[in-house]
Short mmCIF file of C-alpha atoms (C1' of nucleotides) in Angstrom, two decimals:
data_model
loop_
_atom_site.label_atom_id
_atom_site.label_comp_id
_atom_site.label_asym_id
_atom_site.label_seq_id
_atom_site.Cartn_x
_atom_site.Cartn_y
_atom_site.Cartn_z
CA MET A 1123 50.43 -46.35 -33.46
CA GLY A 1124 48.59 -48.52 -30.94
CA ILE A 1125 48.27 -45.45 -28.72
CA THR A 1126 44.99 -44.15 -30.08
CA GLU A 1127 43.56 -47.64 -29.74
CA ARG A 1128 44.57 -47.81 -26.10
CA LYS A 1129 43.03 -44.38 -25.58
CA GLU A 1130 39.82 -45.62 -27.16
CA ARG A 1131 39.91 -48.71 -24.95
CA GLU A 1132 40.49 -46.62 -21.83
CA ARG A 1133 37.64 -44.37 -22.81
CA GLU A 1134 35.35 -47.35 -23.19
CA GLU A 1135 36.48 -48.66 -19.79
CA MET A 1136 35.72 -45.31 -18.20
CA ARG A 1137 32.25 -45.26 -19.77
CA LYS A 1138 31.67 -48.71 -18.34
CA LEU A 1139 32.92 -47.66 -14.90
CA ILE A 1140 30.50 -44.74 -14.86
CA LEU A 1141 27.57 -46.79 -16.15
CA ASP A 1142 28.24 -49.59 -13.65
CA GLY A 1143 28.24 -47.08 -10.82
CA ALA A 1144 25.10 -45.43 -12.12
CA GLN A 1145 23.39 -48.81 -12.54
CA LYS A 1146 24.23 -49.88 -9.01
CA LEU A 1147 22.82 -46.69 -7.49
CA PHE A 1148 19.82 -46.31 -9.79
CA LEU A 1149 18.59 -49.87 -9.38
CA ALA A 1150 19.05 -49.70 -5.62
CA ASN A 1151 17.58 -46.26 -4.93
CA GLY A 1152 15.49 -45.34 -7.95
CA TYR A 1153 16.06 -42.83 -10.69
CA ASP A 1154 15.17 -39.55 -9.01
CA LYS A 1155 16.95 -40.28 -5.75
CA VAL A 1156 20.35 -40.59 -7.44
CA SER A 1157 22.30 -37.52 -8.53
CA ILE A 1158 25.31 -37.11 -10.77
CA ARG A 1159 27.23 -36.21 -7.59
CA ASN A 1160 26.19 -39.53 -5.99
CA ILE A 1161 27.47 -41.41 -9.03
CA ALA A 1162 30.69 -39.38 -9.00
CA ASP A 1163 31.22 -40.24 -5.33
CA GLU A 1164 30.53 -43.93 -6.01
CA ILE A 1165 33.25 -44.15 -8.67
CA GLU A 1166 35.55 -41.67 -6.87
CA TYR A 1167 35.70 -39.07 -9.64
CA SER A 1168 34.46 -35.50 -9.79
CA PRO A 1169 30.95 -34.82 -11.15
CA ALA A 1170 32.36 -32.90 -14.11
CA THR A 1171 34.26 -35.98 -15.30
CA ILE A 1172 30.99 -37.81 -15.98
CA TYR A 1173 30.09 -35.10 -18.49
CA LEU A 1174 33.26 -35.89 -20.46
CA TYR A 1175 31.84 -39.37 -21.14
CA TYR A 1176 28.08 -38.83 -21.24
CA LYS A 1177 26.31 -35.77 -22.65
CA ASP A 1178 23.85 -35.55 -19.76
CA LYS A 1179 21.87 -37.58 -17.26
CA ASN A 1180 19.38 -38.66 -19.93
CA GLU A 1181 22.14 -40.23 -22.01
CA LEU A 1182 23.15 -42.21 -18.94
CA LEU A 1183 19.56 -43.34 -18.53
CA TYR A 1184 19.39 -44.29 -22.19
CA ALA A 1185 22.53 -46.43 -21.87
CA LEU A 1186 20.98 -48.19 -18.88
CA HIS A 1187 17.74 -48.66 -20.79
CA GLN A 1188 19.80 -50.46 -23.46
CA ARG A 1189 21.23 -52.81 -20.84
CA GLY A 1190 17.70 -53.50 -19.69
CA PHE A 1191 16.77 -54.74 -23.16
CA VAL A 1192 19.81 -57.02 -23.29
CA LYS A 1193 18.73 -58.55 -19.98
CA MET A 1194 15.11 -58.89 -21.06
CA VAL A 1195 15.92 -60.50 -24.40
CA GLN A 1196 18.23 -62.91 -22.55
CA GLU A 1197 15.41 -63.92 -20.23
CA PHE A 1198 13.15 -64.47 -23.24
CA GLN A 1199 15.58 -66.86 -24.97
CA PRO A 1200 14.70 -70.13 -23.15
CA LEU A 1201 10.95 -69.90 -23.76
CA LEU A 1202 11.47 -69.31 -27.46
CA LEU A 1203 12.27 -73.03 -27.64
CA LEU A 1204 8.70 -74.00 -26.71
CA THR A 1205 7.00 -75.83 -29.58
CA ASP A 1206 3.39 -74.72 -29.21
CA PRO A 1207 3.22 -71.16 -30.58
CA PHE A 1208 0.28 -70.09 -28.41
CA GLU A 1209 1.95 -71.43 -25.26
CA LYS A 1210 5.05 -69.51 -26.34
CA LEU A 1211 2.98 -66.32 -26.60
CA VAL A 1212 1.40 -66.79 -23.17
CA GLU A 1213 4.78 -67.49 -21.58
CA MET A 1214 6.22 -64.39 -23.22
CA GLY A 1215 3.44 -62.42 -21.55
CA ARG A 1216 4.25 -63.98 -18.21
CA ALA A 1217 7.96 -63.29 -18.73
CA TYR A 1218 7.23 -59.63 -19.51
CA ILE A 1219 5.25 -59.25 -16.30
CA ARG A 1220 7.84 -61.16 -14.25
CA PHE A 1221 10.64 -59.00 -15.65
CA ALA A 1222 8.73 -55.86 -14.66
CA VAL A 1223 8.07 -57.07 -11.12
CA GLU A 1224 11.64 -58.24 -10.57
CA ASN A 1225 13.27 -55.21 -12.24
CA PRO A 1226 10.86 -52.33 -11.71
CA GLU A 1227 13.45 -49.59 -12.17
CA LEU A 1228 14.78 -51.10 -15.39
CA PHE A 1229 11.25 -51.65 -16.72
CA ASP A 1230 10.44 -48.06 -15.93
CA LEU A 1231 13.42 -46.87 -17.96
CA MET A 1232 12.55 -49.20 -20.84
CA PHE A 1233 8.81 -48.63 -21.19
CA ILE A 1234 7.46 -45.86 -18.97
CA MET A 1235 9.88 -42.98 -18.35
CA MET A 1236 10.14 -40.19 -20.88
CA ALA A 1237 13.72 -39.17 -20.03
CA PRO A 1238 15.70 -41.90 -21.85
CA MET A 1239 13.65 -41.42 -25.05
CA ASP A 1240 14.47 -37.71 -25.15
CA THR A 1241 18.03 -38.55 -26.24
CA LEU A 1242 17.03 -40.16 -29.58
CA ASP A 1243 16.51 -37.25 -31.95
CA LYS A 1244 14.80 -39.35 -34.64
CA GLU A 1245 12.30 -42.04 -33.75
CA ASP A 1246 14.18 -45.25 -34.48
CA TRP A 1247 14.39 -47.00 -31.05
CA MET A 1248 16.39 -50.08 -32.09
CA GLU A 1249 15.97 -51.83 -28.75
CA GLY A 1250 12.21 -51.65 -28.85
CA ASP A 1251 12.24 -52.80 -32.46
CA GLN A 1252 14.26 -55.91 -31.62
CA ALA A 1253 12.03 -56.88 -28.69
CA PHE A 1254 8.87 -56.21 -30.70
CA GLY A 1255 10.35 -58.40 -33.43
CA LEU A 1256 10.37 -61.36 -31.04
CA LEU A 1257 6.67 -60.81 -30.37
CA THR A 1258 5.66 -60.41 -34.02
CA GLN A 1259 7.53 -63.64 -34.85
CA VAL A 1260 5.53 -65.61 -32.30
CA VAL A 1261 2.29 -63.96 -33.43
CA GLN A 1262 3.14 -64.93 -37.02
CA GLU A 1263 3.66 -68.53 -35.88
CA CYS A 1264 0.21 -68.45 -34.27
CA ILE A 1265 -1.28 -67.22 -37.55
CA ASP A 1266 0.59 -69.86 -39.56
CA ALA A 1267 -0.62 -72.56 -37.15
CA GLY A 1268 -4.21 -71.42 -37.71
CA ILE A 1269 -4.62 -70.38 -34.07
CA PHE A 1270 -5.11 -66.72 -35.01
CA GLN A 1271 -6.93 -65.34 -38.02
CA LYS A 1272 -4.94 -63.74 -40.82
CA HIS A 1273 -4.98 -60.16 -39.60
CA ASN A 1274 -2.12 -57.68 -39.90
CA VAL A 1275 0.72 -59.17 -37.81
CA GLN A 1276 1.97 -55.85 -36.47
CA ALA A 1277 -1.50 -54.72 -35.43
CA THR A 1278 -2.12 -58.08 -33.76
CA ALA A 1279 1.22 -57.94 -31.93
CA MET A 1280 0.56 -54.34 -30.91
CA MET A 1281 -2.85 -55.27 -29.51
CA ILE A 1282 -1.37 -58.09 -27.44
CA TRP A 1283 1.54 -56.00 -26.20
CA SER A 1284 -0.89 -53.23 -25.18
CA GLY A 1285 -2.90 -55.68 -23.10
CA ILE A 1286 0.08 -57.06 -21.23
CA HIS A 1287 1.78 -53.68 -20.90
CA GLY A 1288 -1.31 -51.97 -19.52
CA TYR A 1289 -1.74 -54.75 -17.00
CA THR A 1290 1.86 -54.37 -15.90
CA ALA A 1291 2.00 -50.57 -15.90
CA LEU A 1292 -1.20 -50.20 -13.84
CA TYR A 1293 0.23 -52.58 -11.25
CA LEU A 1294 3.65 -50.91 -11.10
CA ARG A 1295 2.17 -47.42 -10.87
CA LYS A 1296 -0.10 -48.47 -7.98
CA ARG A 1297 -3.40 -48.00 -9.84
CA LEU A 1298 -5.11 -51.10 -8.46
CA GLY A 1299 -6.26 -49.44 -5.23
CA MET A 1300 -9.93 -49.92 -6.13
CA LEU A 1301 -9.66 -53.71 -6.05
CA PRO A 1302 -10.18 -55.03 -2.49
CA GLU A 1303 -6.74 -55.84 -1.06
CA CYS A 1304 -7.73 -59.37 -0.05
CA ASP A 1305 -8.63 -60.72 -3.50
CA ARG A 1306 -6.65 -58.34 -5.65
CA GLU A 1307 -4.16 -61.03 -6.59
CA SER A 1308 -6.84 -63.51 -7.66
CA ILE A 1309 -8.68 -60.86 -9.70
CA MET A 1310 -5.45 -59.97 -11.48
CA ASP A 1311 -4.74 -63.65 -12.13
CA ASP A 1312 -8.24 -64.04 -13.55
CA ALA A 1313 -7.75 -60.95 -15.72
CA PHE A 1314 -4.53 -62.38 -17.18
CA ASN A 1315 -6.11 -65.76 -17.90
CA LEU A 1316 -9.18 -64.09 -19.35
CA PHE A 1317 -6.96 -62.14 -21.74
CA CYS A 1318 -5.24 -65.34 -22.86
CA GLU A 1319 -8.52 -67.20 -23.32
CA THR A 1320 -10.03 -64.30 -25.21
CA LEU A 1321 -7.07 -64.25 -27.59
CA ARG A 1322 -7.32 -68.00 -27.94
CA HIS A 1323 -11.03 -68.10 -28.84
CA GLY A 1324 -11.63 -64.68 -30.32
CA LEU A 1325 -8.66 -63.87 -32.50
CA MET B 800 -19.45 -16.24 15.51
CA GLY B 801 -19.39 -16.14 11.68
CA ILE B 802 -15.72 -15.30 11.86
CA THR B 803 -14.36 -18.84 11.91
CA GLU B 804 -16.60 -19.61 8.94
CA ARG B 805 -15.24 -16.67 6.99
CA LYS B 806 -11.72 -17.81 7.87
CA GLU B 807 -12.56 -21.28 6.60
CA ARG B 808 -14.02 -19.81 3.41
CA GLU B 809 -10.96 -17.62 2.88
CA ARG B 810 -8.75 -20.62 3.42
CA GLU B 811 -10.67 -22.58 0.79
CA GLU B 812 -10.44 -19.63 -1.61
CA MET B 813 -6.69 -19.47 -1.10
CA ARG B 814 -6.38 -23.21 -1.75
CA LYS B 815 -8.32 -22.72 -4.98
CA LEU B 816 -6.16 -19.74 -5.99
CA ILE B 817 -3.02 -21.81 -5.52
CA LEU B 818 -4.43 -24.86 -7.32
CA ASP B 819 -5.70 -22.74 -10.23
CA GLY B 820 -2.26 -21.20 -10.62
CA ALA B 821 -0.59 -24.60 -10.36
CA GLN B 822 -3.03 -26.09 -12.89
CA LYS B 823 -2.45 -23.32 -15.40
CA LEU B 824 1.33 -23.71 -15.24
CA PHE B 825 1.43 -27.51 -15.00
CA LEU B 826 -0.90 -28.12 -17.93
CA ALA B 827 0.93 -25.59 -20.06
CA ASN B 828 4.53 -26.52 -19.26
CA GLY B 829 4.48 -30.03 -17.81
CA TYR B 830 5.02 -31.22 -14.29
CA ASP B 831 8.79 -31.10 -13.94
CA LYS B 832 9.21 -27.74 -15.63
CA VAL B 833 7.09 -25.95 -13.02
CA SER B 834 8.48 -25.15 -9.57
CA ILE B 835 6.81 -23.99 -6.38
CA ARG B 836 8.51 -20.65 -6.98
CA ASN B 837 6.89 -20.39 -10.43
CA ILE B 838 3.47 -21.03 -8.91
CA ALA B 839 4.17 -18.48 -6.17
CA ASP B 840 5.10 -15.89 -8.82
CA GLU B 841 1.95 -16.68 -10.81
CA ILE B 842 -0.35 -16.00 -7.86
CA GLU B 843 1.85 -13.20 -6.46
CA TYR B 844 2.59 -14.80 -3.09
CA SER B 845 5.81 -16.05 -1.58
CA PRO B 846 6.77 -19.73 -2.04
CA ALA B 847 6.47 -20.36 1.71
CA THR B 848 2.79 -19.37 1.66
CA ILE B 849 1.96 -22.34 -0.56
CA TYR B 850 3.19 -24.63 2.20
CA LEU B 851 0.62 -23.16 4.59
CA TYR B 852 -2.12 -24.57 2.32
CA TYR B 853 -0.58 -27.71 0.83
CA LYS B 854 1.77 -30.09 2.64
CA ASP B 855 4.11 -30.45 -0.32
CA LYS B 856 4.28 -30.53 -4.11
CA ASN B 857 2.85 -34.05 -4.23
CA GLU B 858 -0.29 -32.94 -2.41
CA LEU B 859 -0.72 -30.25 -5.05
CA LEU B 860 -0.36 -32.90 -7.75
CA TYR B 861 -2.86 -35.12 -5.98
CA ALA B 862 -5.42 -32.29 -5.88
CA LEU B 863 -4.90 -31.75 -9.61
CA HIS B 864 -5.23 -35.47 -10.24
CA GLN B 865 -8.64 -35.24 -8.52
CA ARG B 866 -9.72 -32.46 -10.87
CA GLY B 867 -8.63 -34.65 -13.77
CA PHE B 868 -11.05 -37.35 -12.69
CA VAL B 869 -13.91 -34.86 -12.44
CA LYS B 870 -13.21 -33.76 -16.00
CA MET B 871 -12.90 -37.32 -17.29
CA VAL B 872 -16.10 -38.53 -15.65
CA GLN B 873 -17.87 -35.47 -17.11
CA GLU B 874 -16.69 -36.38 -20.58
CA PHE B 875 -17.92 -39.94 -20.06
CA GLN B 876 -21.47 -38.86 -19.13
CA PRO B 877 -22.97 -38.40 -22.63
CA LEU B 878 -21.93 -41.80 -23.96
CA LEU B 879 -23.41 -43.56 -20.95
CA LEU B 880 -26.78 -42.85 -22.57
CA LEU B 881 -26.01 -45.17 -25.50
CA THR B 882 -28.38 -48.12 -25.53
CA ASP B 883 -26.20 -50.91 -26.92
CA PRO B 884 -23.92 -51.98 -24.02
CA PHE B 885 -21.10 -53.17 -26.27
CA GLU B 886 -21.14 -49.96 -28.28
CA LYS B 887 -21.06 -48.12 -24.96
CA LEU B 888 -17.96 -50.08 -23.97
CA VAL B 889 -16.16 -49.37 -27.23
CA GLU B 890 -16.99 -45.67 -27.02
CA MET B 891 -15.72 -45.58 -23.45
CA GLY B 892 -12.44 -46.97 -24.76
CA ARG B 893 -12.29 -44.31 -27.44
CA ALA B 894 -13.14 -41.60 -24.88
CA TYR B 895 -10.32 -42.81 -22.61
CA ILE B 896 -7.83 -42.58 -25.46
CA ARG B 897 -9.17 -39.21 -26.61
CA PHE B 898 -8.96 -37.82 -23.08
CA ALA B 899 -5.33 -38.95 -22.84
CA VAL B 900 -4.37 -37.38 -26.18
CA GLU B 901 -6.13 -34.10 -25.44
CA ASN B 902 -5.00 -33.86 -21.80
CA PRO B 903 -1.65 -35.66 -21.68
CA GLU B 904 -0.44 -33.92 -18.51
CA LEU B 905 -3.67 -34.65 -16.62
CA PHE B 906 -3.69 -38.25 -17.81
CA ASP B 907 -0.12 -38.61 -16.66
CA LEU B 908 -1.06 -37.42 -13.19
CA MET B 909 -4.11 -39.69 -13.09
CA PHE B 910 -2.68 -42.97 -14.37
CA ILE B 911 1.08 -42.91 -14.88
CA MET B 912 2.98 -40.70 -12.44
CA MET B 913 3.95 -42.08 -9.05
CA ALA B 914 4.11 -38.71 -7.25
CA PRO B 915 0.39 -38.03 -6.66
CA MET B 916 -0.17 -41.56 -5.32
CA ASP B 917 2.56 -41.13 -2.72
CA THR B 918 0.27 -38.83 -0.71
CA LEU B 919 -2.38 -41.48 0.04
CA ASP B 920 -1.03 -43.41 3.02
CA LYS B 921 -3.55 -46.25 2.70
CA GLU B 922 -4.53 -47.64 -0.68
CA ASP B 923 -8.11 -46.40 -1.10
CA TRP B 924 -7.92 -44.17 -4.25
CA MET B 925 -11.54 -43.01 -4.35
CA GLU B 926 -11.19 -41.35 -7.76
CA GLY B 927 -9.95 -44.51 -9.44
CA ASP B 928 -12.66 -46.51 -7.74
CA GLN B 929 -15.41 -44.23 -9.10
CA ALA B 930 -14.08 -44.33 -12.67
CA PHE B 931 -13.54 -48.09 -12.52
CA GLY B 932 -17.14 -48.38 -11.28
CA LEU B 933 -18.36 -46.85 -14.55
CA LEU B 934 -16.45 -49.50 -16.48
CA THR B 935 -17.62 -52.45 -14.37
CA GLN B 936 -21.22 -51.27 -14.78
CA VAL B 937 -20.98 -51.34 -18.56
CA VAL B 938 -19.20 -54.70 -18.46
CA GLN B 939 -22.01 -56.04 -16.27
CA GLU B 940 -24.53 -54.81 -18.84
CA CYS B 941 -22.62 -56.69 -21.54
CA ILE B 942 -22.77 -59.85 -19.42
CA ASP B 943 -26.48 -59.36 -18.73
CA ALA B 944 -27.13 -58.85 -22.44
CA GLY B 945 -25.38 -62.15 -23.17
CA ILE B 946 -22.61 -60.43 -25.17
CA PHE B 947 -19.94 -61.52 -22.68
CA GLN B 948 -19.75 -64.82 -20.83
CA LYS B 949 -20.45 -64.88 -17.10
CA HIS B 950 -16.90 -64.35 -15.85
CA ASN B 951 -15.91 -62.31 -12.82
CA VAL B 952 -16.96 -58.71 -13.62
CA GLN B 953 -13.98 -57.06 -11.95
CA ALA B 954 -11.48 -59.33 -13.68
CA THR B 955 -13.20 -58.74 -17.03
CA ALA B 956 -13.21 -54.97 -16.50
CA MET B 957 -9.58 -55.08 -15.40
CA MET B 958 -8.60 -56.99 -18.53
CA ILE B 959 -10.34 -54.48 -20.78
CA TRP B 960 -8.92 -51.47 -18.94
CA SER B 961 -5.43 -53.00 -19.20
CA GLY B 962 -5.76 -53.31 -22.95
CA ILE B 963 -6.89 -49.74 -23.50
CA HIS B 964 -4.50 -48.32 -20.94
CA GLY B 965 -1.47 -50.12 -22.37
CA TYR B 966 -2.37 -48.90 -25.84
CA THR B 967 -2.61 -45.33 -24.55
CA ALA B 968 0.43 -45.39 -22.29
CA LEU B 969 2.72 -46.81 -24.99
CA TYR B 970 1.62 -44.06 -27.34
CA LEU B 971 2.00 -41.25 -24.80
CA ARG B 972 5.41 -42.46 -23.66
CA LYS B 973 6.68 -42.60 -27.26
CA ARG B 974 7.16 -46.38 -27.41
CA LEU B 975 5.83 -46.86 -30.95
CA GLY B 976 9.13 -46.00 -32.66
CA MET B 977 9.40 -49.51 -34.16
CA LEU B 978 6.29 -49.07 -36.27
CA PRO B 979 7.11 -47.37 -39.60
CA GLU B 980 6.09 -43.71 -39.30
CA CYS B 981 4.01 -43.77 -42.48
CA ASP B 982 1.50 -46.46 -41.46
CA ARG B 983 1.77 -46.18 -37.70
CA GLU B 984 -1.64 -44.60 -37.42
CA SER B 985 -3.37 -47.29 -39.47
CA ILE B 986 -1.65 -50.07 -37.51
CA MET B 987 -2.79 -48.52 -34.25
CA ASP B 988 -6.33 -48.14 -35.62
CA ASP B 989 -6.26 -51.80 -36.64
CA ALA B 990 -4.96 -52.78 -33.19
CA PHE B 991 -7.83 -50.96 -31.48
CA ASN B 992 -10.46 -52.51 -33.75
CA LEU B 993 -8.86 -55.92 -33.35
CA PHE B 994 -9.12 -55.58 -29.58
CA CYS B 995 -12.81 -54.68 -29.84
CA GLU B 996 -13.54 -57.55 -32.24
CA THR B 997 -11.65 -59.99 -30.08
CA LEU B 998 -13.67 -58.96 -27.04
CA ARG B 999 -16.85 -59.20 -29.10
CA HIS B 1000 -16.24 -62.73 -30.40
CA GLY B 1001 -14.01 -64.23 -27.73
CA LEU B 1002 -15.32 -63.11 -24.39
"C1'" DA C 1432 -5.43 -0.25 24.90
"C1'" DA C 1433 -2.79 -4.36 25.70
"C1'" DA C 1434 -2.19 -9.24 24.80
"C1'" DT C 1435 -2.65 -12.91 21.82
"C1'" DA C 1436 -3.28 -15.44 17.65
"C1'" DT C 1437 -2.97 -15.65 12.60
"C1'" DA C 1438 -1.08 -14.95 7.93
"C1'" DA C 1439 2.65 -13.93 5.13
"C1'" DT C 1440 7.40 -13.70 4.02
"C1'" DA C 1441 12.73 -13.11 3.65
"C1'" DA C 1442 16.32 -15.83 4.13
"C1'" DA C 1443 18.46 -19.95 4.74
"C1'" DC C 1444 19.41 -25.12 4.11
"C1'" DA C 1445 20.69 -28.74 1.56
"C1'" DC C 1446 20.29 -30.20 -2.46
"C1'" DT C 1447 20.01 -30.61 -8.08
"C1'" DG C 1448 22.06 -30.75 -13.33
"C1'" DT C 1449 25.40 -28.55 -15.85
"C1'" DT C 1450 29.30 -25.26 -17.41
"C1'" DT C 1451 33.59 -22.82 -17.09
"C1'" DA C 1452 38.13 -21.85 -16.13
"C1'" DG C 1453 42.25 -23.67 -14.63
"C1'" DT C 1454 45.70 -27.39 -13.45
"C1'" DA C 1455 48.51 -31.46 -13.80
"C1'" DA C 1456 49.89 -35.31 -16.50
"C1'" DA C 1457 50.77 -37.60 -21.11
"C1'" DC C 1458 52.33 -37.23 -25.54
"C1'" DA C 1459 54.69 -35.33 -29.93
"C1'" DA C 1460 58.20 -32.59 -32.16
"C1'" DG C 1461 62.68 -30.37 -32.37
"C1'" DC D 1242 66.20 -34.09 -23.05
"C1'" DT D 1243 63.70 -30.12 -23.40
"C1'" DT D 1244 60.06 -27.66 -25.51
"C1'" DG D 1245 55.09 -27.12 -27.01
"C1'" DT D 1246 50.69 -29.04 -27.28
"C1'" DT D 1247 47.02 -31.97 -26.42
"C1'" DT D 1248 44.38 -34.65 -23.11
"C1'" DA D 1249 42.18 -35.88 -18.54
"C1'" DC D 1250 40.57 -34.16 -14.73
"C1'" DT D 1251 38.60 -31.10 -11.17
"C1'" DA D 1252 37.29 -26.91 -8.03
"C1'" DA D 1253 34.26 -23.60 -8.20
"C1'" DA D 1254 30.50 -21.36 -9.90
"C1'" DC D 1255 25.72 -20.76 -12.04
"C1'" DA D 1256 21.13 -21.04 -11.85
"C1'" DG D 1257 18.03 -23.37 -10.32
"C1'" DT D 1258 15.07 -27.03 -6.93
"C1'" DG D 1259 11.74 -28.43 -2.62
"C1'" DT D 1260 11.25 -27.24 1.95
"C1'" DT D 1261 11.92 -25.09 6.82
"C1'" DT D 1262 12.75 -21.47 10.14
"C1'" DA D 1263 12.77 -17.18 12.29
"C1'" DT D 1264 10.65 -12.81 11.89
"C1'" DT D 1265 7.32 -9.26 10.91
"C1'" DA D 1266 2.89 -7.22 10.08
"C1'" DT D 1267 -1.94 -7.72 10.56
"C1'" DA D 1268 -6.24 -9.31 12.74
"C1'" DT D 1269 -8.73 -10.85 16.61
"C1'" DT D 1270 -9.68 -11.32 21.48
"C1'" DT D 1271 -9.46 -9.89 26.22
#
DNA sequence: AAATATAATAAACACTGTTTAGTAAACAAG
DNA sequence: CTTGTTTACTAAACAGTGTTTATTATATTT
């Protein structure tokens, strides 16, 4: 009875076809400029068909958010090989910011938009947990190396993530208008380095 | 010729009527659950009338975002009287977080949503500039008091704002799902205090 | 009193996410 | 091979959305 298995495979292929189409349009035009009808046109199916494979638009966004985490964790892999734990931490910060600038729509889905989170009924958020795990590991290494004091690892990681995330989110959401255009970039560079130095000498 | 002045006054009253209606509905139900038609019903005018006073929905959101800043700056006033500059800074951080928790929709409009920013063609953002000015002042006081080193004030302020903003935004956008429910609050408390201590001893 | 300018709206336009009812193809049973 | 049934898909509809246009009623000016 290989027939149910083929059906399952075909279903999975269809889900991928839909998600690929959605990804292409979303990342090119932004979330709120792409409709279910646009996606349906892209993959040459009727809009109603999409609802046979995904509960609603939010579930589609959640699936894309998952792909975003796969991509991000991939991009983090190489710098996990760095030997100096503090350098590793700083480079993770840079990688986070770079990922956001290069993939603003994905970043939005992963860390800013409410919509994809509305699908999880509980509060697990596996993807976030995995990514946060990478950070806590590096923070733990910094503590073990005597670079950071022995505070709660999770609280320390949370504090660092907040700093980098705020920096990134304010930039992406165009909230830097009060910094004079000409030296905005240098001020932001200074702010990043200041954060790193402060962690280095004050934690 | 007091007639043009009355007309101008009536126009301003109508703008207020619309904005009050919009505010009431937006703050109660959230931005994307309130339509122009809802607002029109609330104030007992036709939807088209709203467009005679506001260019589009984004302009309405921008006007509300402005009101948010008035409210926030008001709430900041009392703690600007504190004498210890570092204590002042910490309390400003707490006030920022408190404001966000108590007025999530307003905070959204002010610091997270893209829509209200789309109305400003240039990149001035007066409201943000004024609020950021309050922060830079306090940071300057910390530098003058020898609590902080003599780094660039704007970069220092930006770094601090990033930390507090990231903390707040991650909470509001439900990105703390990886912290165990039971001790999430204490971890976040620790993270805030850790940030303050780190600034205190490392900046 | 007639002509003009202003304020407000009903109705339409071009969309949106989602659901329902119905059809054509694939499969299972006799 | 023909039934009956399940599955995959879609056209059409529902109930909205932001926004514009053509029209009417009122207010102001000549």
